Each structure stands twice: as C-alpha cells, then as structure tokens.
mmCIF file of C-alpha atoms and ligand atoms in Angstrom:
data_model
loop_
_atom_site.group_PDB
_atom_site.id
_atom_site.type_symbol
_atom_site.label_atom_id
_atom_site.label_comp_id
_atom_site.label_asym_id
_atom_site.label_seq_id
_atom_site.Cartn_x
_atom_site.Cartn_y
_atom_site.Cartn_z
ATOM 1 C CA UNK A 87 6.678 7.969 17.166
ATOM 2 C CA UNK A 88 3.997 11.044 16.077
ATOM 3 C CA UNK A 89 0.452 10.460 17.130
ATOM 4 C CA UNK A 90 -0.726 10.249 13.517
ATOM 5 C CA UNK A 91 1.755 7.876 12.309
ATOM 6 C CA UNK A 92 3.036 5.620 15.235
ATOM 7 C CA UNK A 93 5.213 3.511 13.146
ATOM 8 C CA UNK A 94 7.197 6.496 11.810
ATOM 9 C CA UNK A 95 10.201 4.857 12.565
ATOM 10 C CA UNK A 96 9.917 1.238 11.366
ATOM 11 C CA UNK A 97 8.177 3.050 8.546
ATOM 12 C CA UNK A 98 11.771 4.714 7.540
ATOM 13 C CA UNK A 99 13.617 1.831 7.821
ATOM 14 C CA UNK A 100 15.858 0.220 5.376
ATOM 15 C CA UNK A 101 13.791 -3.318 6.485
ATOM 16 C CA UNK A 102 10.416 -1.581 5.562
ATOM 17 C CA UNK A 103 11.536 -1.304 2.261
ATOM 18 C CA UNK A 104 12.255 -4.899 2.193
ATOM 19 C CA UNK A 105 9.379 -5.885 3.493
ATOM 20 C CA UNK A 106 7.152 -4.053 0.818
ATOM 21 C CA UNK A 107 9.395 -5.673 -1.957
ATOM 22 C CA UNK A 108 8.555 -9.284 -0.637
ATOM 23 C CA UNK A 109 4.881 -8.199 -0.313
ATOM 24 C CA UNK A 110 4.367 -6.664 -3.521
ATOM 25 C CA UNK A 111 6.111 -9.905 -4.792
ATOM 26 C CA UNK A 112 3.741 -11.913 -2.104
ATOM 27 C CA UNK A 113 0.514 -10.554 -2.321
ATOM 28 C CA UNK A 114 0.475 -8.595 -6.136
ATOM 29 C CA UNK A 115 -0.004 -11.365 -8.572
ATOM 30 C CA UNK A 116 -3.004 -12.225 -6.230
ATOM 31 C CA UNK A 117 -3.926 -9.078 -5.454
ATOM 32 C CA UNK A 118 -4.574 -7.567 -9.242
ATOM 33 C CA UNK A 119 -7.564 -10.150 -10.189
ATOM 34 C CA UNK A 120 -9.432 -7.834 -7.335
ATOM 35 C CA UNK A 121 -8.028 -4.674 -8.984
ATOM 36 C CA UNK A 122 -8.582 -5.062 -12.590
ATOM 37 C CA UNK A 123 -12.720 -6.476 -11.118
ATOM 38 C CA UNK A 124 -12.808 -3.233 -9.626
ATOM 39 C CA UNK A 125 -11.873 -1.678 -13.011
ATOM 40 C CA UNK A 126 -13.782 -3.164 -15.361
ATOM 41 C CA UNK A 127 -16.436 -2.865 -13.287
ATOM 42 C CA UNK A 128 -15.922 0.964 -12.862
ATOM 43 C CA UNK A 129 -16.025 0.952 -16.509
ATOM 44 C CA UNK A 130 -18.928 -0.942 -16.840
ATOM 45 C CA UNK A 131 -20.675 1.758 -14.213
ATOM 46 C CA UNK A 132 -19.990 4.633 -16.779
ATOM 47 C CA UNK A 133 -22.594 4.572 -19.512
ATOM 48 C CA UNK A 134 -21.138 5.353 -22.614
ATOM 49 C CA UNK A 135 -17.739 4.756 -21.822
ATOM 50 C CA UNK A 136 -16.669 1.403 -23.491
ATOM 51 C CA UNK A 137 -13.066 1.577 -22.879
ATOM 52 C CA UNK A 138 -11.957 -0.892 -19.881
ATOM 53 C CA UNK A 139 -9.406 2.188 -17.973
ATOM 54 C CA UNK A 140 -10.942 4.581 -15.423
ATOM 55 C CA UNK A 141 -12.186 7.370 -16.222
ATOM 56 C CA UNK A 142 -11.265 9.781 -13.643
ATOM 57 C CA UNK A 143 -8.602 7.840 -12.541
ATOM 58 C CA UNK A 144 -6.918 6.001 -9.085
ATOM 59 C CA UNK A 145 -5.510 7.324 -6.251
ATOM 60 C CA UNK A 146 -3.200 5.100 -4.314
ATOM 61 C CA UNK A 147 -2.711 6.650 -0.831
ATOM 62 C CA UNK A 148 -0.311 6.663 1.369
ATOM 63 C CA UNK A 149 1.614 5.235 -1.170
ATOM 64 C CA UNK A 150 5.297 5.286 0.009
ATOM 65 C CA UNK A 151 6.841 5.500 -2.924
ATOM 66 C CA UNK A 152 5.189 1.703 -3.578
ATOM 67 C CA UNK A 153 4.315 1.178 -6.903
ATOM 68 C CA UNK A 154 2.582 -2.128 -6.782
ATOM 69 C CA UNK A 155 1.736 -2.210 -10.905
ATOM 70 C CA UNK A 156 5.292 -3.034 -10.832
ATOM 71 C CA UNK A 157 6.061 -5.893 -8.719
ATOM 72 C CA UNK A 158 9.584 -5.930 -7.201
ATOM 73 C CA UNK A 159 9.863 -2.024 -7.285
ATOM 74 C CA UNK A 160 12.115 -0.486 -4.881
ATOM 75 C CA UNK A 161 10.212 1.722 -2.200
ATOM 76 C CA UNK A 162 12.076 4.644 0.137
ATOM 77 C CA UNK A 163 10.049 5.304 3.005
ATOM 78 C CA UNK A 164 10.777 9.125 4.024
ATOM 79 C CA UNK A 165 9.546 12.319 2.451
ATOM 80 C CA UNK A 166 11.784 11.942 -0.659
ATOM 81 C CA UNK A 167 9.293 8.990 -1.612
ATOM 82 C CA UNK A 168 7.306 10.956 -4.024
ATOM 83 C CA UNK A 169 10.213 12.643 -5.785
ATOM 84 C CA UNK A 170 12.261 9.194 -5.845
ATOM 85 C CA UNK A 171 8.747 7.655 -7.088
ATOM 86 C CA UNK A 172 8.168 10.769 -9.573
ATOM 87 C CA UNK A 173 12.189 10.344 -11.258
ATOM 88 C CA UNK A 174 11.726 6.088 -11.471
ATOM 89 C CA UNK A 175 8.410 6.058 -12.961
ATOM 90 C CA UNK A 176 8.792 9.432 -14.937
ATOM 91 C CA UNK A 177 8.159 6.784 -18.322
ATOM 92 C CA UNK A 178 4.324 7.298 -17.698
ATOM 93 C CA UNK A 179 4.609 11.054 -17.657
ATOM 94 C CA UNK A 180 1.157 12.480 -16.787
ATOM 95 C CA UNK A 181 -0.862 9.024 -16.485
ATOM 96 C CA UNK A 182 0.786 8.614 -13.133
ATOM 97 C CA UNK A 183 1.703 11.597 -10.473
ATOM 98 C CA UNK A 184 2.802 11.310 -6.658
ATOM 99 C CA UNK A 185 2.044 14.115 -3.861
ATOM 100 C CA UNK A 186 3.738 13.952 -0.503
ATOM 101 C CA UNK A 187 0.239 14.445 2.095
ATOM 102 C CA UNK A 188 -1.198 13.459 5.172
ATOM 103 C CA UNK A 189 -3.695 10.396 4.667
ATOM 104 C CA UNK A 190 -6.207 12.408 7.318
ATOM 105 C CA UNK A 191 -6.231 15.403 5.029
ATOM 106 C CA UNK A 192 -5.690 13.926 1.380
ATOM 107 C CA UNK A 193 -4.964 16.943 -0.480
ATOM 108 C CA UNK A 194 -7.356 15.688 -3.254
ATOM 109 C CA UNK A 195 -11.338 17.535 -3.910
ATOM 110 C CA UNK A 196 -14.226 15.320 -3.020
ATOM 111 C CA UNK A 197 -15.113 12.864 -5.458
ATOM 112 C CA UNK A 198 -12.360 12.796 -7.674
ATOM 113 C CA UNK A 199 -11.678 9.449 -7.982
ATOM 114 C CA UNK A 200 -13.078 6.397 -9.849
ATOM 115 C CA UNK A 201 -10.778 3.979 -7.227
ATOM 116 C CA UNK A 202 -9.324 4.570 -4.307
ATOM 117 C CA UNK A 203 -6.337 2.440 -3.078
ATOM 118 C CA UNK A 204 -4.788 2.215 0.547
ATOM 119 C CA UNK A 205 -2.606 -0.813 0.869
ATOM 120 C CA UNK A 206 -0.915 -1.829 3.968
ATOM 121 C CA UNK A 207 -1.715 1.540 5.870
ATOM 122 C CA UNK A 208 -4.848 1.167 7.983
ATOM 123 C CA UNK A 209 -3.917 -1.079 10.779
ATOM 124 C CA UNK A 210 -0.555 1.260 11.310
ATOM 125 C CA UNK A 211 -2.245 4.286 12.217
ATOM 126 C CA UNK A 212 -4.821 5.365 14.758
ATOM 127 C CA UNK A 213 -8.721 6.457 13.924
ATOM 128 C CA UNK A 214 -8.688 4.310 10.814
ATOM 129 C CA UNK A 215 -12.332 4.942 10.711
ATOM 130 C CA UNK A 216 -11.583 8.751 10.163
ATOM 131 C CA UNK A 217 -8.951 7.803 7.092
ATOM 132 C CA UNK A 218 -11.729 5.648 5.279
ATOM 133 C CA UNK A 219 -13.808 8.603 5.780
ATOM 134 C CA UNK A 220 -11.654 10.660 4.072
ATOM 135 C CA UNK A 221 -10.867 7.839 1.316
ATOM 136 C CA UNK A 222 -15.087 7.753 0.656
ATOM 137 C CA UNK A 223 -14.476 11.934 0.347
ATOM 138 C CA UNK A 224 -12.335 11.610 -2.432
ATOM 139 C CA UNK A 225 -14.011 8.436 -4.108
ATOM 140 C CA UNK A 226 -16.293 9.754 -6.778
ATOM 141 C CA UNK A 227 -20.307 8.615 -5.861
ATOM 142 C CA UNK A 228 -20.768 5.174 -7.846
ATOM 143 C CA UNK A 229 -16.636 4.491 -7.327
ATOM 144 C CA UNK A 230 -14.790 2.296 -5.618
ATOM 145 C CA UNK A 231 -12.723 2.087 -2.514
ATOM 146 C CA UNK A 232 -9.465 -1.022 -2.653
ATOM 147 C CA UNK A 233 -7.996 -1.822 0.854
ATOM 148 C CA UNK A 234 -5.215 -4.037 2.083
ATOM 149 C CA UNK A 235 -6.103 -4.176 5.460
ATOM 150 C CA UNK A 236 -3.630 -6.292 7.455
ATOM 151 C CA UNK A 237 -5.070 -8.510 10.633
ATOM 152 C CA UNK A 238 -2.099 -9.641 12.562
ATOM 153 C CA UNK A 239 -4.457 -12.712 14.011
ATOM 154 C CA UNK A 240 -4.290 -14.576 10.613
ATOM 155 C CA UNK A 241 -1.220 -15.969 10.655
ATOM 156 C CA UNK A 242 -0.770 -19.498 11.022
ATOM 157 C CA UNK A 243 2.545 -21.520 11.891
ATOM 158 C CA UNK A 244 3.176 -25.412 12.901
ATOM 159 C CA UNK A 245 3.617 -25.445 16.839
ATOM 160 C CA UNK A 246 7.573 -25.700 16.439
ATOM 161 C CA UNK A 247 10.029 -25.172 19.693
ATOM 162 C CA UNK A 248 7.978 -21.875 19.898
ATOM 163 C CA UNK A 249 4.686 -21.064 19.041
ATOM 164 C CA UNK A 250 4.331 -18.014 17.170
ATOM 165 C CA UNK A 251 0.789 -17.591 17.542
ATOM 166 C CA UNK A 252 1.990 -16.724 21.408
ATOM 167 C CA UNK A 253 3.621 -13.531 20.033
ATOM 168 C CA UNK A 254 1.193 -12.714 17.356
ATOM 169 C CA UNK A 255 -1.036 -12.531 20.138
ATOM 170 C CA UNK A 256 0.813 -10.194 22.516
ATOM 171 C CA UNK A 257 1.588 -7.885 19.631
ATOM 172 C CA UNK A 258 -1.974 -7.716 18.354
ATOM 173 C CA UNK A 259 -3.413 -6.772 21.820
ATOM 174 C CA UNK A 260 -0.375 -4.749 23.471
ATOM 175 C CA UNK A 261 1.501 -3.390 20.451
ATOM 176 C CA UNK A 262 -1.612 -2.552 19.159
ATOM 177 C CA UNK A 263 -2.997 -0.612 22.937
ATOM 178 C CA UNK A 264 0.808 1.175 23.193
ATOM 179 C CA UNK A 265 0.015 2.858 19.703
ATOM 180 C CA UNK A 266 -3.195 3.215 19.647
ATOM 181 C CA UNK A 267 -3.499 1.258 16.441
ATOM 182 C CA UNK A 268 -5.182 -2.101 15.405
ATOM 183 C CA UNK A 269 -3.442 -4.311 14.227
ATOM 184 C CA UNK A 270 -6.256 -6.662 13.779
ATOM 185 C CA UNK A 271 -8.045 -3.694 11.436
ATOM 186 C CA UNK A 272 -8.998 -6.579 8.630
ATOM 187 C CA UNK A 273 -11.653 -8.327 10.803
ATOM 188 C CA UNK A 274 -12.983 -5.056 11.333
ATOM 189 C CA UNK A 275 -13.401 -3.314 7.683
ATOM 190 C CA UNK A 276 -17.005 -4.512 6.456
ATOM 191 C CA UNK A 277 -18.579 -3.057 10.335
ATOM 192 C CA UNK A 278 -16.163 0.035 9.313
ATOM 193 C CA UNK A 279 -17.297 0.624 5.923
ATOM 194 C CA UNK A 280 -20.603 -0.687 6.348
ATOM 195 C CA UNK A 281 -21.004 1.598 8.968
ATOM 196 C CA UNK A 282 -19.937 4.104 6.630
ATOM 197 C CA UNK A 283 -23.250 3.615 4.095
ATOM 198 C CA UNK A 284 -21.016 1.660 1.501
ATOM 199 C CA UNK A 285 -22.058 -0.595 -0.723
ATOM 200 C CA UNK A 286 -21.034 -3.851 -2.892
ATOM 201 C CA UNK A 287 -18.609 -4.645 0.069
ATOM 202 C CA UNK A 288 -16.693 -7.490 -0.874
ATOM 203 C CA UNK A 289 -13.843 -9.229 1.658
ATOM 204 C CA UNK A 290 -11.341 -11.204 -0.269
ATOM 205 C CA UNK A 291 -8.014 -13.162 0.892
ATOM 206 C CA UNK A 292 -4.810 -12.673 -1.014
ATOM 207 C CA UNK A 293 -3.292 -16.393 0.960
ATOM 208 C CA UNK A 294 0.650 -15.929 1.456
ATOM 209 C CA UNK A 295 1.654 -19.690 1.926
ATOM 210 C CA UNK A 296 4.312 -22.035 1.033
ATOM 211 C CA UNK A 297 2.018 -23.219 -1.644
ATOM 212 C CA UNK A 298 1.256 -19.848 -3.484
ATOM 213 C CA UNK A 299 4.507 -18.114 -2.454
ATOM 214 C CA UNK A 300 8.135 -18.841 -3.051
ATOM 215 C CA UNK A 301 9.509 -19.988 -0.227
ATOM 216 C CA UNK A 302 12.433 -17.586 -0.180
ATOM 217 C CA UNK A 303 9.948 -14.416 -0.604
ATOM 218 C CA UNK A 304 7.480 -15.329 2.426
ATOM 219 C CA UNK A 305 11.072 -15.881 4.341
ATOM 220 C CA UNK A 306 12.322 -12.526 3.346
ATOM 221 C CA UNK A 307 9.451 -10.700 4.423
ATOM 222 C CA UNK A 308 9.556 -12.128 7.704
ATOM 223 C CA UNK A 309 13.428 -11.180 8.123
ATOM 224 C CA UNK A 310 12.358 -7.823 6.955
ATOM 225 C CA UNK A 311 9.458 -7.679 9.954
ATOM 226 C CA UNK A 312 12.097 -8.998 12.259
ATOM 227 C CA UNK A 313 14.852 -7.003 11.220
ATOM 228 C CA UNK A 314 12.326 -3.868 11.707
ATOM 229 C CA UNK A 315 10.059 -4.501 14.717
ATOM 230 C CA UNK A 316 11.978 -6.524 17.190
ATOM 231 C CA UNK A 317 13.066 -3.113 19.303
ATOM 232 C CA UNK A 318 9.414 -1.660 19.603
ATOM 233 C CA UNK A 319 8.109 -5.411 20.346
ATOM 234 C CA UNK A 320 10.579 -5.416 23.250
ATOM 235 C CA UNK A 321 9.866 -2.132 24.844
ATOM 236 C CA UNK A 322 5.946 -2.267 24.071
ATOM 237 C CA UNK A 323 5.243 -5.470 24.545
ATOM 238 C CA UNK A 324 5.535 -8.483 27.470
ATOM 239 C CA UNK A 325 7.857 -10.250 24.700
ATOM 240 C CA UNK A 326 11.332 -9.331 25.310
ATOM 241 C CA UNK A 327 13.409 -8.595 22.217
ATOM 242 C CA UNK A 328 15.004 -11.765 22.426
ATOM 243 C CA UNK A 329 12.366 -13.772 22.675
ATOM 244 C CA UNK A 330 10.828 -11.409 19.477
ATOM 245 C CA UNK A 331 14.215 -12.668 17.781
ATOM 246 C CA UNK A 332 13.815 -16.129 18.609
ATOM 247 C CA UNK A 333 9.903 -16.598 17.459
ATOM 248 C CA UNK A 334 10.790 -14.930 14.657
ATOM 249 C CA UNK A 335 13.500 -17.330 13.750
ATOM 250 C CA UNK A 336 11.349 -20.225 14.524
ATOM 251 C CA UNK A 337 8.542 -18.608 11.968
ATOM 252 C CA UNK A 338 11.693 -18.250 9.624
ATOM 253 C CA UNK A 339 13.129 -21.494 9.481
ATOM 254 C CA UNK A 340 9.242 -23.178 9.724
ATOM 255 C CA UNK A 341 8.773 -21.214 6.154
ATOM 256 C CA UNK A 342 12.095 -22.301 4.919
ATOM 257 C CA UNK A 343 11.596 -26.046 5.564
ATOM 258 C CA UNK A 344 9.898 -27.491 2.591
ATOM 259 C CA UNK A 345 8.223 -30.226 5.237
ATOM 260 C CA UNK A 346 6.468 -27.318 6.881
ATOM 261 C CA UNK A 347 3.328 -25.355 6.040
ATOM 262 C CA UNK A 348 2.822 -21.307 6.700
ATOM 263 C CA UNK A 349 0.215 -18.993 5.683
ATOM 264 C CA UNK A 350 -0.524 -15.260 6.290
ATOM 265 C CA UNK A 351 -4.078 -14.592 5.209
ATOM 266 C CA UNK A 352 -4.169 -10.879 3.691
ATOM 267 C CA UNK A 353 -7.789 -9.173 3.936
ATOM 268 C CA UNK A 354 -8.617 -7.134 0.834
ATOM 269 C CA UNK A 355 -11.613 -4.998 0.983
ATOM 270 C CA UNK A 356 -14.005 -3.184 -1.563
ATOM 271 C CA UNK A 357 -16.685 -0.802 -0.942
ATOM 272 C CA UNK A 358 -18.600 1.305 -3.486
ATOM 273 C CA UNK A 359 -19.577 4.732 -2.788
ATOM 274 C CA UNK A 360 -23.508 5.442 -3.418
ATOM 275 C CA UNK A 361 -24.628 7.207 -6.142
HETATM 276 C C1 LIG B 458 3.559 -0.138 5.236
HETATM 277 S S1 LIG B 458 3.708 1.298 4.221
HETATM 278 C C2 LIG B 458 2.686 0.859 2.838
HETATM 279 C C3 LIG B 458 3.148 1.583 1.591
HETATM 280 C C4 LIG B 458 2.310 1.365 0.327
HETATM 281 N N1 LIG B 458 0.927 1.777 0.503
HETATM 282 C C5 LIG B 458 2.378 -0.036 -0.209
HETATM 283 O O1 LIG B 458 1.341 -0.629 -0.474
HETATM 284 O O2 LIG B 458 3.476 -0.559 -0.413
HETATM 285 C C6 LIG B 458 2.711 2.489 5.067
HETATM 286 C C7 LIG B 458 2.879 3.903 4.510
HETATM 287 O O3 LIG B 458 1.943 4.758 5.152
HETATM 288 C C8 LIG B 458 2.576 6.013 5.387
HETATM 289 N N2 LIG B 458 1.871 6.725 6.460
HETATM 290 C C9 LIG B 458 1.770 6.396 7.763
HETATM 291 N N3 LIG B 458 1.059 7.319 8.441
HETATM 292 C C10 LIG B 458 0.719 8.281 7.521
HETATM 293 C C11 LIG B 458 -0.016 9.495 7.602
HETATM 294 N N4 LIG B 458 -0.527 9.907 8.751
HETATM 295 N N5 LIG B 458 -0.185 10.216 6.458
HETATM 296 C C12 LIG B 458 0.338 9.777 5.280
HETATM 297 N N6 LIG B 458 1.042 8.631 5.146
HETATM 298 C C13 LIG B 458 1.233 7.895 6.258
HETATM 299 C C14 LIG B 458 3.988 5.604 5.783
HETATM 300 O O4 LIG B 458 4.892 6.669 5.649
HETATM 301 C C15 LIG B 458 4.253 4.476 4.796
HETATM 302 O O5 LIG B 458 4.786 4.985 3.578
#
C-alpha cells in the first residue's frame, strides 16, 4: 500500500484485470451514448469545425492499460501497462499514445485536451478533489471532463441467507477510513466539481443488472472483486475474510439465479471547463 495509490496491490492483481474485462463488457455499451454526447458536443463547441472527432483530442487517465473503445480488451495492471497497451493497439499508430504518470502530476500542459477521461480511479485513491483539479488543468477551457466514479452504497441485492448490503456498508465506511479513500466518491462528484467552478454538470447511471447485463458477466466481475479484495476486507475491516467470502458468494449465486434481481448503479459524471 503507497499513500497515493492505496490499492496498489489489488490494483496488480491477476483478478483486477478480470474485473476491468467484465466492466468494460458491463458498463461500455452503456457508457459510450455519454461519450460520443460529450463529443459531438465538443465538436459542436468549435466554430468552424464541422467534423464530429475532437479536435485536440482525449486523454484517458490513469488508464491501466484499459482500452475501453474496445470492449473485452485485456488490461495488465503494473508499469508495463503502457508498453503492453502501446504493442496491442500499435494499429492506430499516432491517433492513440499511452504514458506511464502519476494521476496527481499528469505529465500533460494545461489545457490540452478537448475530453478528459478517468474511469474507475477516483474512489481508489486519496484527495480525489486534488486529481479533478489536475484533470480541469489539462482540460482545454470550453472542454469536457468524463468520470466513472464508483459509489460502493449503490448496490442492491435480495436479502438472501446474508445480506450484502451489511458488508457493502462496513467496507464503504472502514475500508474506505483505513485508506483514506472514498469509496462512496459518486455521491460526492457534482459538490466536487461544482465546487470546482464547472459547468454543464451532468450525473448519469450506467445500471449493471440482470436485465441489462449478462448474467455470467455481472457474476464474473463479482468473482473478480472477491477473488481480489477478500484479504484487505479481512484485515481492514470488522468483516472477517470468511465472512467477505461468504457474502460474496451469496451476491454470486443471487446474480446467477435467473429468479433473482441485482443491480450496481455506476455514477458517470460530466463537467465542462469555462471558457
Ligand atoms: C481500477 S483501475 C481502472 C483502469 C482504467 N481507468 C479503466 O477504466 O479500466 C485503476 C487504475 O488507476 C491506477 N492508479 C492508482 N493510483 C494511481 C496514481 N496515483 N497515479 C496514476 N495511476 C494510478 C492504477 O494503477 C490502475 O491502473
């Protein structure tokens, strides 16, 4: 654990890059309607420019190695991500380049991007208010700002032999306090980038349910979350590891059962920087 990236471990895991397979599978095919609005109207912000592509660009930060343009791409979460990235997506030469960097110092020039993507970053580290800061820095003045940010209190299973919602809790208040993260970060963006002098904030859901989602994806994501945060659940949290095991079994099997009904709401946030 580093102070600046608390999940370092679970981050290198072999199960994190399961998990952001099943999520880019989840959440994408939602989560590009926002994207290509955010486009179009970038384009539409340039005078001139009739083209629907940005002009200066996006920026996807800490990106992993996750490419989520291409939905069931295979991340590697250490700091061969970016040349890994750079040698399976060298097909769009130029168009598309990766930098290894640190999200509080983005080695980017002020305003040099049309959009600015973070997905599935801000509720992992600490002082996410200071990382949006330095998103805004790089975000060109009249361009926009994309964020997955995850709230760990919007996630709803049947009451089953366990309740889930009974370790959801404990890991949003004391896995959250023994990092110094916050893990319910999506309730909190508009106050954050509001209080940043944003504008055209929007707050969308991308809903991960056993409606929208195959049920063997949503199941897979949560074997992935088991598989990965079990240990730290036991050590930083009242839940012992077992018991971490066991709810996430119940939440498992509950998503498998075609009788039964799951969904993980997943806050997406925009924010346009003023001219
Ligand atoms: C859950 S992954 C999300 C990856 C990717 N954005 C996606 O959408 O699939 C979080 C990423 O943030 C990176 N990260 C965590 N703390 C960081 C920091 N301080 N600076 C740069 N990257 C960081 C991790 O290494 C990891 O690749």
């Amino acid at each position: 654990m580093t102070d600046l990236n608390p999940q370092a471990e679970q981050m290198a895991a072999e199960s994190m890059v399961r998990t952001l397979e099943a999520q880019t599978l989840a959440i994408w095919p939602q989560e590009q309607l926002a994207v290509q609005t955010l486009c179009v109207a970038g384009v539409a912000s340039h005078a001139g420019d009739s083209r629907c592509r940005l002009r200066n660009g996006r920026r996807d930060v800490a990106s992993g190695g996750a490419i989520p343009a291409r939905a069931g791409a295979r991340h590697r979460h250490h700091r061969c991500a970016s040349a890994r990235a750079r040698e399976r997506f060298a097909r769009f030469g130029s168009r598309l380049t990766f930098e290894h960097g640190d999200i509080y110092a983005i080695p980017a020039a002020d305003r040099s991007f049309d959009l600015t993507v973070c997905r599935h970053v801000l509720h992992a580290i600490p002082h996410a208010e200071r990382v949006i800061a330095e998103l805004v820095r790089v975000t060109r003045p009249g361009g926009y700002l994309h964020l997955i940010v995850e709230d760990y209190g919007m996630l709803y299973f049947e009451r089953g032999a366990l309740d889930p919602e009974l370790m959801w809790r404990a890991v949003t208040h004391e896995f959250a306090r023994a990092t110094s993260t916050d893990l319910s970060i999506g309730r909190h963006a508009v106050g954050l980038l509001t209080a940043l002098g944003l504008r055209d904030i929007t707050m969308d859901y991308v809903v991960v349910d056993t409606v929208r989602v195959p049920r063997a994806t949503f199941a897979s994501m949560l074997e992935a979350w088991r598989d990965g945060f079990v240990d730290p659940i036991g050590e930083m949290t009242s839940i012992s590891r077992d018991q971490a095991v066991a709810y996430f079994n119940e939440m498992i099997s509950q998503v498998r059962d075609p009788r039964r009904y799951a969904a993980w709401m997943v806050p997406v946030a925009s924010a346009r920087r003023p001219v």
